[in-house]
Amino acid sequence: VGTQARYRYMELAEQLLGRIEDGTFRVGDRLPSVRELKQQTGFSTATVCRALEEVERRGLAEARPRSGYFVLARSKPYFEVPMVSRRVQKPRPATVHALTESMVRGTGQTRLVPFGGAALSPELVPAVQLTRIAREVLAADSRVLFRYSEPAGLMELRRELAKRMLAARVDCSPEQIVVSAGCMDAIRLCLTAVCGPGDVVAVETPTFFGFLQLARDMRMSIIELPTDPTTGLDLDALERSLNRYPIKALLVTPSFQNPTGALMPEQNRRRLAALAGKHELAVIESDVYGELPFNGQRQPPVAAYDEQGWVMYCSSLSKSLAAGLRVGWTAPGRFLEPVRHLKLSTSICSPSFNQLVIREFLQSGGFDRHLRRLRGSLMRNMSATLDAMRRHLPAEIRVSDPRGGFLLWAELPATVKSDALYHAAKDAGVSVLPGAICASNRRFDSAIRINCGYRWNERMENGMRSLGQLCSRLSAAAREGS
Amino acid sequence: VGTQARYRYMELAEQLLGRIEDGTFRVGDRLPSVRELKQQTGFSTATVCRALEEVERRGLAEARPRSGYFVLARSKPYFEVPMVSRRVQKPRPATVHALTESMVRGTGQTRLVPFGGAALSPELVPAVQLTRIAREVLAADSRVLFRYSEPAGLMELRRELAKRMLAARVDCSPEQIVVSAGCMDAIRLCLTAVCGPGDVVAVETPTFFGFLQLARDMRMSIIELPTDPTTGLDLDALERSLNRYPIKALLVTPSFQNPTGALMPEQNRRRLAALAGKHELAVIESDVYGELPFNGQRQPPVAAYDEQGWVMYCSSLSKSLAAGLRVGWTAPGRFLEPVRHLKLSTSICSPSFNQLVIREFLQSGGFDRHLRRLRGSLMRNMSATLDAMRRHLPAEIRVSDPRGGFLLWAELPATVKSDALYHAAKDAGVSVLPGAICASNRRFDSAIRINCGYRWNERMENGMRSLGQLCSRLSAAAREGS
């Protein structure tokens, strides 16, 4: 290859990189094909291919077989990411922010612009296939509506779940799995198996508000551990706390954490599994967003690195397929027997119809096809959301930069209180999740969580514009007040 | 009406009563119609009608609109009913008999003669209608598989449930109801809302083994209260115990109790509701068999007499319609808010599809029609089971005489241990529930529970014959051994 050819492919690569940086090509977009680039530039196939490979080498695009190159995350995030305070407060009885319950009741109101929930848009789920499978399950044997199933779940479903876990490098037999009514039910089973009222449970901060509700309703104490919006739980803080307090369990979401979207790096996952064994800590791992990395590279869960069974893996299909069916599961490691007992004594068994629909869908191979499409859609939705945030929200906000899932976490100016914004936005027809409910202290009173599970459209754009106007108004009011 | 006519109707009434007593007409049978009796006797319509009314007046038959007269419970039971010990033991940590878990895993084995479970035969459930409704629900809106529902349950289902409760004289609004995944899930929600590990829960003895498992898994202590196989929980014993021990909650099944089939009389229900208020006792009432009285006269639940909200009503459709859908509910009285919170924090919501199928079935009016048929079938099944027990089991056994539901409780000779019988029966292809698992003491080691949810046939007859032979063999072995 001569000097000129080398120059040519670099020139083309730089052009493509520039158009990614300036937003011409956005995250999730397909880059022009080899044929198109040859026509546009007159370069040879080899030169064009090397240019595209260079873009990929820099981590800004990925090749997908028979589909072309797709833009990955942007090189320079629009926003700075939120900062983390390393301070750890002492354990205290779990409490819930006054807004939480009304917030939750409101998420069903479909007339609001849906930034508040953590749910997929109806167009993003494979309604036709799943409905066809549901009809087939009914037609095959109507006794499915009447009969009790095995308490731990239908064996044919557990086999499919074990296959998926193996694909995520968690080696677990169907007998080690207990089917549940969604992931929170799995977490409830695990938490009840390992601790009771008054015990200390560690959570990420900010965390999923549902974990705070669960700890409050089970009369537990919590310790809130610093969590980086990019790399997740601070393991140094966890280790210091383990040495100081009698922590019985940890509730953690290593992949695309709710609310930040943080992804725990592999070395941290290894270290967390080792810490669990060393400190005999039950790690309750929620992996509901684990199948949704934008680059398609699924991170093995912490359970994959666990050799002593201290990690209680929990997941569901609610964030990736069908929330309405309420099918989740747990592989609770060394706590299998108490969890099996609890499943039986607290709910007898799970509905067979719901289990069979999921089982048939998984077995059909449709899930992986669906996930490929879904990841691309979510990446584009998130990119569009970030673009709109840049257009409408104050420039000084800090925003997390998730590599998967569909939740964004934004820290607004300190003058904007999330509870006031929540109420004002609701009046303006927009739902948004106030950061205040994601912790028991006031650390996140000016943060919000934004759902990217819906396709961007004019209504969403108007909703974001409203949020921006409300931020300005609340800021101005705060400045006048001070 | 002249003397002779009066004599005639009494003569005919006595004949009918005699043929009920001697077993010609058995429980559940239809008596000859007015037309048939007129032809047989040559008596007038008025005389025949008065005779039938006299049989009804004596409580041995009931008129059903447009169907005729049906035989109610026999005047002389075949068997003596089991006796009750009035002794109350101190509270102790809940434990579970070693057989319980293997018993439960075995109930799914359909190759065994089904005396062991507490489930309805597939022919007794309205499979065709329910499947049609399920297809219609799917066709109407496939989003039902995908969407979250309100945490407390779909309002349109709660409205139907409130109507059913009102028909049972429990006045409760849809807002006071929380939908659950079957009755045990409702009981789990209620128990978790009112007590925690170490607290004392009162149960009937014998009781549903699932209550013992639940108390064990929630690390509670239990106090086992004497329970009469005919009238249910001994309220004197409850009151004495309330004065002596810090009892936080009572788990009770007033209608057709599991395992005895006992029906608590109305005055006891009133008294229990009053005791709950006086002692601030949370009464968790399971009413899963409440819709199944053979005479069609549904007893108002204890909740109907509760004025202060201490009764937490729990039920499901699992024992009367469709166990496989896992739809239950609770009306938890004064504990509504904590139960609502727990429902949300431990399972988010219930599956919409399952809720809508039940809702449509209830709204169609099909449930009452189905219940009328079901009660007749269960009454006939139980009668046939008692007949077979008389043919095959030792004459000295004592058997409960339930007026509804589908469970019979039999005390075998003391030489027959129920755990040994359970194992031997299983080897002989017959499932049976050992009384040993229905209490934490050894009081019921020689009792068994028999499921009457299946239509009697030759296979069932052979199963009962096997049980009889095994009883003889085990008795002989015990006598030889002693």
Short mmCIF file of N, CA, C and O in Angstrom, two decimals, chain B residues 92-188:
data_model
loop_
_atom_site.label_atom_id
_atom_site.label_comp_id
_atom_site.label_asym_id
_atom_site.label_seq_id
_atom_site.Cartn_x
_atom_site.Cartn_y
_atom_site.Cartn_z
N ARG B 92 -44.65 -21.50 70.23
CA ARG B 92 -43.29 -22.01 69.98
C ARG B 92 -42.91 -21.68 68.54
O ARG B 92 -43.79 -21.47 67.69
N PRO B 93 -41.62 -21.62 68.26
CA PRO B 93 -41.21 -21.29 66.89
C PRO B 93 -41.85 -22.26 65.90
O PRO B 93 -41.88 -23.47 66.14
N ALA B 94 -42.36 -21.72 64.82
CA ALA B 94 -43.04 -22.55 63.82
C ALA B 94 -42.06 -23.53 63.20
O ALA B 94 -40.94 -23.16 62.84
N THR B 95 -42.49 -24.77 63.09
CA THR B 95 -41.69 -25.78 62.40
C THR B 95 -42.60 -26.49 61.41
O THR B 95 -43.82 -26.34 61.44
N VAL B 96 -41.98 -27.27 60.56
CA VAL B 96 -42.73 -27.96 59.51
C VAL B 96 -42.31 -29.42 59.52
O VAL B 96 -41.13 -29.73 59.67
N HIS B 97 -43.26 -30.32 59.39
CA HIS B 97 -42.99 -31.75 59.37
C HIS B 97 -42.10 -32.10 58.18
O HIS B 97 -42.25 -31.52 57.10
N ALA B 98 -41.19 -33.04 58.40
CA ALA B 98 -40.22 -33.39 57.37
C ALA B 98 -40.89 -33.83 56.06
O ALA B 98 -40.34 -33.65 54.97
N LEU B 99 -42.09 -34.39 56.15
CA LEU B 99 -42.77 -34.88 54.95
C LEU B 99 -43.32 -33.77 54.06
O LEU B 99 -43.61 -33.99 52.89
N THR B 100 -43.51 -32.56 54.64
CA THR B 100 -44.28 -31.53 53.93
C THR B 100 -43.75 -31.23 52.54
O THR B 100 -44.50 -31.24 51.56
N GLU B 101 -42.45 -30.95 52.45
CA GLU B 101 -41.91 -30.51 51.16
C GLU B 101 -42.03 -31.61 50.10
O GLU B 101 -42.44 -31.33 48.96
N SER B 102 -41.72 -32.85 50.47
CA SER B 102 -41.79 -33.91 49.47
C SER B 102 -43.25 -34.17 49.06
O SER B 102 -43.54 -34.43 47.90
N MET B 103 -44.16 -34.06 50.04
CA MET B 103 -45.60 -34.16 49.77
C MET B 103 -46.00 -33.16 48.69
O MET B 103 -46.63 -33.50 47.69
N VAL B 104 -45.61 -31.90 48.91
CA VAL B 104 -46.03 -30.85 48.00
C VAL B 104 -45.46 -31.08 46.61
O VAL B 104 -46.17 -30.95 45.61
N ARG B 105 -44.18 -31.47 46.53
CA ARG B 105 -43.60 -31.71 45.21
C ARG B 105 -44.32 -32.84 44.50
O ARG B 105 -44.40 -32.87 43.28
N GLY B 106 -44.84 -33.79 45.29
CA GLY B 106 -45.47 -34.97 44.68
C GLY B 106 -46.87 -34.73 44.14
O GLY B 106 -47.34 -35.50 43.32
N THR B 107 -47.54 -33.65 44.59
CA THR B 107 -48.95 -33.49 44.22
C THR B 107 -49.14 -33.27 42.72
O THR B 107 -50.21 -33.52 42.20
N GLY B 108 -48.08 -32.82 42.04
CA GLY B 108 -48.20 -32.63 40.60
C GLY B 108 -48.23 -33.94 39.82
O GLY B 108 -48.57 -33.95 38.64
N GLN B 109 -47.86 -35.05 40.48
CA GLN B 109 -47.78 -36.34 39.78
C GLN B 109 -49.17 -36.86 39.46
O GLN B 109 -49.82 -37.47 40.29
N THR B 110 -49.60 -36.67 38.22
CA THR B 110 -50.98 -36.99 37.89
C THR B 110 -51.22 -38.49 37.79
O THR B 110 -52.36 -38.91 37.68
N ARG B 111 -50.16 -39.30 37.83
CA ARG B 111 -50.41 -40.74 37.73
C ARG B 111 -50.98 -41.30 39.03
O ARG B 111 -51.50 -42.40 39.07
N LEU B 112 -50.90 -40.56 40.13
CA LEU B 112 -51.44 -41.04 41.41
C LEU B 112 -52.94 -40.77 41.50
O LEU B 112 -53.43 -39.76 40.98
N VAL B 113 -53.67 -41.65 42.19
CA VAL B 113 -55.09 -41.38 42.47
C VAL B 113 -55.14 -40.15 43.37
O VAL B 113 -54.50 -40.10 44.41
N PRO B 114 -55.89 -39.10 42.95
CA PRO B 114 -55.71 -37.76 43.55
C PRO B 114 -56.48 -37.51 44.84
O PRO B 114 -57.31 -36.61 44.90
N PHE B 115 -56.19 -38.27 45.91
CA PHE B 115 -56.79 -37.95 47.21
C PHE B 115 -55.94 -36.94 47.99
O PHE B 115 -56.37 -36.44 49.02
N GLY B 116 -54.71 -36.67 47.50
CA GLY B 116 -53.76 -35.90 48.31
C GLY B 116 -53.88 -34.39 48.20
O GLY B 116 -53.72 -33.68 49.18
N GLY B 117 -54.15 -33.88 47.01
CA GLY B 117 -54.15 -32.43 46.81
C GLY B 117 -55.42 -31.77 47.32
O GLY B 117 -56.24 -32.38 47.99
N ALA B 118 -55.56 -30.48 47.02
CA ALA B 118 -56.81 -29.77 47.29
C ALA B 118 -57.12 -29.03 46.00
O ALA B 118 -57.04 -27.81 45.92
N ALA B 119 -57.45 -29.81 44.97
CA ALA B 119 -57.62 -29.22 43.65
C ALA B 119 -58.83 -29.83 42.97
O ALA B 119 -59.21 -30.97 43.24
N LEU B 120 -59.44 -29.05 42.10
CA LEU B 120 -60.61 -29.50 41.36
C LEU B 120 -60.19 -30.31 40.15
O LEU B 120 -59.19 -30.01 39.50
N SER B 121 -61.00 -31.32 39.83
CA SER B 121 -60.81 -32.07 38.61
C SER B 121 -61.01 -31.16 37.40
O SER B 121 -61.84 -30.25 37.43
N PRO B 122 -60.25 -31.38 36.32
CA PRO B 122 -60.39 -30.53 35.12
C PRO B 122 -61.83 -30.50 34.58
O PRO B 122 -62.25 -29.47 34.04
N GLU B 123 -62.62 -31.60 34.75
CA GLU B 123 -63.98 -31.56 34.18
C GLU B 123 -64.89 -30.62 34.96
O GLU B 123 -65.97 -30.27 34.49
N LEU B 124 -64.49 -30.25 36.18
CA LEU B 124 -65.38 -29.42 37.00
C LEU B 124 -65.22 -27.93 36.74
O LEU B 124 -65.94 -27.12 37.33
N VAL B 125 -64.25 -27.56 35.93
CA VAL B 125 -64.03 -26.14 35.67
C VAL B 125 -64.53 -25.78 34.28
O VAL B 125 -64.47 -26.60 33.37
N PRO B 126 -65.03 -24.56 34.09
CA PRO B 126 -65.64 -24.18 32.80
C PRO B 126 -64.57 -23.83 31.77
O PRO B 126 -64.40 -22.67 31.40
N ALA B 127 -63.87 -24.87 31.31
CA ALA B 127 -62.72 -24.65 30.43
C ALA B 127 -63.10 -23.94 29.15
O ALA B 127 -62.40 -23.04 28.69
N VAL B 128 -64.23 -24.33 28.57
CA VAL B 128 -64.59 -23.78 27.26
C VAL B 128 -64.85 -22.27 27.38
O VAL B 128 -64.29 -21.48 26.63
N GLN B 129 -65.70 -21.89 28.36
CA GLN B 129 -66.00 -20.45 28.50
C GLN B 129 -64.75 -19.64 28.84
O GLN B 129 -64.51 -18.58 28.27
N LEU B 130 -63.97 -20.16 29.78
CA LEU B 130 -62.81 -19.38 30.22
C LEU B 130 -61.79 -19.24 29.08
O LEU B 130 -61.19 -18.18 28.91
N THR B 131 -61.64 -20.29 28.29
CA THR B 131 -60.71 -20.21 27.17
C THR B 131 -61.21 -19.23 26.11
O THR B 131 -60.44 -18.47 25.54
N ARG B 132 -62.53 -19.25 25.89
CA ARG B 132 -63.10 -18.29 24.94
C ARG B 132 -62.84 -16.87 25.43
O ARG B 132 -62.40 -16.00 24.67
N ILE B 133 -63.10 -16.63 26.71
CA ILE B 133 -62.87 -15.30 27.27
C ILE B 133 -61.39 -14.92 27.14
O ILE B 133 -61.05 -13.79 26.78
N ALA B 134 -60.51 -15.88 27.42
CA ALA B 134 -59.06 -15.59 27.33
C ALA B 134 -58.72 -15.16 25.90
O ALA B 134 -57.96 -14.21 25.69
N ARG B 135 -59.28 -15.87 24.90
CA ARG B 135 -59.00 -15.49 23.51
C ARG B 135 -59.54 -14.10 23.20
O ARG B 135 -58.90 -13.30 22.52
N GLU B 136 -60.74 -13.80 23.73
CA GLU B 136 -61.33 -12.48 23.49
C GLU B 136 -60.49 -11.37 24.12
O GLU B 136 -60.30 -10.31 23.53
N VAL B 137 -60.00 -11.63 25.33
CA VAL B 137 -59.17 -10.63 26.01
C VAL B 137 -57.92 -10.34 25.19
O VAL B 137 -57.51 -9.19 25.00
N LEU B 138 -57.31 -11.40 24.65
CA LEU B 138 -56.12 -11.24 23.81
C LEU B 138 -56.44 -10.46 22.55
O LEU B 138 -55.67 -9.60 22.12
N ALA B 139 -57.58 -10.79 21.94
CA ALA B 139 -57.94 -10.18 20.66
C ALA B 139 -58.30 -8.70 20.85
O ALA B 139 -58.03 -7.87 19.99
N ALA B 140 -58.90 -8.37 22.00
CA ALA B 140 -59.38 -7.01 22.22
C ALA B 140 -58.22 -6.02 22.30
O ALA B 140 -58.30 -4.91 21.79
N ASP B 141 -57.11 -6.42 22.93
CA ASP B 141 -56.00 -5.49 23.09
C ASP B 141 -54.76 -6.27 23.50
O ASP B 141 -54.61 -6.63 24.66
N SER B 142 -53.88 -6.52 22.55
CA SER B 142 -52.73 -7.36 22.86
C SER B 142 -51.76 -6.66 23.81
O SER B 142 -50.89 -7.29 24.37
N ARG B 143 -51.96 -5.35 24.00
CA ARG B 143 -51.06 -4.65 24.93
C ARG B 143 -51.21 -5.17 26.36
O ARG B 143 -50.39 -4.90 27.22
N VAL B 144 -52.30 -5.96 26.58
CA VAL B 144 -52.53 -6.54 27.89
C VAL B 144 -51.33 -7.38 28.34
O VAL B 144 -51.08 -7.55 29.52
N LEU B 145 -50.56 -7.91 27.38
CA LEU B 145 -49.41 -8.74 27.74
C LEU B 145 -48.20 -7.90 28.12
O LEU B 145 -47.24 -8.40 28.69
N PHE B 146 -48.24 -6.61 27.77
CA PHE B 146 -47.03 -5.80 27.87
C PHE B 146 -47.06 -4.77 28.99
O PHE B 146 -46.05 -4.44 29.56
N ARG B 147 -48.25 -4.24 29.25
CA ARG B 147 -48.34 -3.08 30.12
C ARG B 147 -48.38 -3.43 31.59
O ARG B 147 -49.00 -4.41 31.98
N TYR B 148 -47.79 -2.56 32.40
CA TYR B 148 -48.00 -2.63 33.84
C TYR B 148 -49.46 -2.28 34.13
O TYR B 148 -50.07 -1.48 33.44
N SER B 149 -50.02 -2.86 35.20
CA SER B 149 -51.36 -2.43 35.63
C SER B 149 -51.21 -1.64 36.93
O SER B 149 -50.12 -1.53 37.48
N GLU B 150 -52.32 -1.08 37.43
CA GLU B 150 -52.23 -0.40 38.72
C GLU B 150 -51.70 -1.39 39.77
O GLU B 150 -52.10 -2.55 39.77
N PRO B 151 -50.83 -0.92 40.68
CA PRO B 151 -50.26 -1.82 41.68
C PRO B 151 -51.33 -2.59 42.48
O PRO B 151 -51.20 -3.78 42.71
N ALA B 152 -52.42 -1.93 42.87
CA ALA B 152 -53.43 -2.61 43.69
C ALA B 152 -54.34 -3.51 42.86
O ALA B 152 -55.17 -4.23 43.42
N GLY B 153 -54.19 -3.50 41.55
CA GLY B 153 -55.04 -4.34 40.70
C GLY B 153 -55.89 -3.50 39.78
O GLY B 153 -56.19 -2.33 40.07
N LEU B 154 -56.30 -4.07 38.64
CA LEU B 154 -57.15 -3.34 37.70
C LEU B 154 -58.46 -2.95 38.37
O LEU B 154 -59.12 -3.78 38.99
N MET B 155 -58.82 -1.68 38.23
CA MET B 155 -60.02 -1.19 38.91
C MET B 155 -61.28 -1.94 38.46
O MET B 155 -62.16 -2.23 39.27
N GLU B 156 -61.34 -2.31 37.17
CA GLU B 156 -62.53 -3.01 36.70
C GLU B 156 -62.65 -4.40 37.33
O GLU B 156 -63.77 -4.89 37.54
N LEU B 157 -61.53 -5.03 37.66
CA LEU B 157 -61.60 -6.31 38.39
C LEU B 157 -62.01 -6.07 39.84
O LEU B 157 -62.87 -6.76 40.39
N ARG B 158 -61.40 -5.05 40.45
CA ARG B 158 -61.73 -4.77 41.86
C ARG B 158 -63.22 -4.44 42.03
O ARG B 158 -63.82 -4.77 43.03
N ARG B 159 -63.82 -3.81 41.01
CA ARG B 159 -65.26 -3.53 41.08
C ARG B 159 -66.06 -4.83 41.13
O ARG B 159 -67.00 -4.97 41.91
N GLU B 160 -65.69 -5.80 40.30
CA GLU B 160 -66.40 -7.09 40.29
C GLU B 160 -66.20 -7.82 41.62
O GLU B 160 -67.12 -8.45 42.14
N LEU B 161 -64.98 -7.74 42.15
CA LEU B 161 -64.70 -8.42 43.43
C LEU B 161 -65.51 -7.77 44.55
O LEU B 161 -66.05 -8.46 45.42
N ALA B 162 -65.63 -6.44 44.51
CA ALA B 162 -66.41 -5.74 45.53
C ALA B 162 -67.87 -6.17 45.46
O ALA B 162 -68.55 -6.32 46.48
N LYS B 163 -68.38 -6.39 44.22
CA LYS B 163 -69.76 -6.86 44.08
C LYS B 163 -69.94 -8.24 44.72
O LYS B 163 -70.93 -8.49 45.40
N ARG B 164 -68.99 -9.13 44.47
CA ARG B 164 -69.09 -10.47 45.07
C ARG B 164 -69.04 -10.39 46.59
O ARG B 164 -69.72 -11.11 47.29
N MET B 165 -68.19 -9.51 47.11
CA MET B 165 -68.09 -9.39 48.56
C MET B 165 -69.38 -8.82 49.13
O MET B 165 -69.84 -9.24 50.19
N LEU B 166 -69.97 -7.88 48.40
CA LEU B 166 -71.24 -7.31 48.87
C LEU B 166 -72.31 -8.40 48.91
O LEU B 166 -73.11 -8.46 49.86
N ALA B 167 -72.31 -9.28 47.91
CA ALA B 167 -73.27 -10.40 47.90
C ALA B 167 -73.05 -11.30 49.11
O ALA B 167 -73.98 -11.95 49.59
N ALA B 168 -71.83 -11.33 49.63
CA ALA B 168 -71.54 -12.11 50.84
C ALA B 168 -71.66 -11.24 52.08
O ALA B 168 -71.18 -11.61 53.15
N ARG B 169 -72.27 -10.06 51.93
CA ARG B 169 -72.55 -9.12 53.02
C ARG B 169 -71.32 -8.43 53.60
O ARG B 169 -71.35 -7.94 54.73
N VAL B 170 -70.21 -8.42 52.84
CA VAL B 170 -69.06 -7.62 53.25
C VAL B 170 -69.12 -6.32 52.44
O VAL B 170 -69.01 -6.34 51.22
N ASP B 171 -69.29 -5.23 53.14
CA ASP B 171 -69.44 -3.93 52.49
C ASP B 171 -68.05 -3.32 52.34
O ASP B 171 -67.44 -2.92 53.32
N CYS B 172 -67.57 -3.27 51.13
CA CYS B 172 -66.18 -2.86 50.91
C CYS B 172 -66.08 -2.27 49.52
O CYS B 172 -66.63 -2.81 48.56
N SER B 173 -65.42 -1.11 49.41
CA SER B 173 -65.33 -0.44 48.12
C SER B 173 -64.16 -1.02 47.31
O SER B 173 -63.25 -1.62 47.88
N PRO B 174 -64.18 -0.86 45.99
CA PRO B 174 -63.06 -1.33 45.16
C PRO B 174 -61.72 -0.77 45.64
O PRO B 174 -60.69 -1.44 45.55
N GLU B 175 -61.73 0.46 46.16
CA GLU B 175 -60.49 1.09 46.62
C GLU B 175 -59.91 0.38 47.85
O GLU B 175 -58.76 0.58 48.19
N GLN B 176 -60.76 -0.39 48.55
CA GLN B 176 -60.27 -1.08 49.75
C GLN B 176 -59.75 -2.48 49.46
O GLN B 176 -59.44 -3.23 50.37
N ILE B 177 -59.68 -2.81 48.16
CA ILE B 177 -59.26 -4.16 47.75
C ILE B 177 -57.86 -4.09 47.11
O ILE B 177 -57.55 -3.15 46.40
N VAL B 178 -57.04 -5.09 47.40
CA VAL B 178 -55.74 -5.22 46.74
C VAL B 178 -55.69 -6.60 46.09
O VAL B 178 -55.89 -7.62 46.76
N VAL B 179 -55.47 -6.63 44.78
CA VAL B 179 -55.40 -7.88 44.04
C VAL B 179 -54.04 -8.54 44.29
O VAL B 179 -53.03 -7.85 44.44
N SER B 180 -54.03 -9.87 44.37
CA SER B 180 -52.80 -10.60 44.67
C SER B 180 -52.67 -11.80 43.73
O SER B 180 -53.56 -12.08 42.94
N ALA B 181 -51.53 -12.50 43.86
CA ALA B 181 -51.30 -13.70 43.04
C ALA B 181 -51.79 -14.93 43.79
O ALA B 181 -51.01 -15.73 44.30
N GLY B 182 -53.11 -15.07 43.91
CA GLY B 182 -53.68 -16.17 44.68
C GLY B 182 -53.85 -15.80 46.15
O GLY B 182 -53.39 -14.74 46.59
N CYS B 183 -54.54 -16.66 46.89
CA CYS B 183 -54.86 -16.34 48.28
C CYS B 183 -53.62 -16.35 49.18
O CYS B 183 -53.50 -15.53 50.08
N MET B 184 -52.68 -17.27 48.95
CA MET B 184 -51.50 -17.31 49.83
C MET B 184 -50.68 -16.03 49.69
O MET B 184 -50.08 -15.57 50.65
N ASP B 185 -50.65 -15.47 48.49
CA ASP B 185 -49.95 -14.20 48.30
C ASP B 185 -50.67 -13.09 49.07
O ASP B 185 -50.03 -12.24 49.69
N ALA B 186 -52.00 -13.13 49.09
CA ALA B 186 -52.78 -12.16 49.87
C ALA B 186 -52.47 -12.32 51.36
O ALA B 186 -52.26 -11.34 52.08
N ILE B 187 -52.42 -13.57 51.82
CA ILE B 187 -52.13 -13.83 53.24
C ILE B 187 -50.71 -13.39 53.58
O ILE B 187 -50.46 -12.81 54.64
N ARG B 188 -49.78 -13.64 52.67
CA ARG B 188 -48.40 -13.19 52.85
C ARG B 188 -48.34 -11.67 53.02
O ARG B 188 -47.67 -11.15 53.91
#
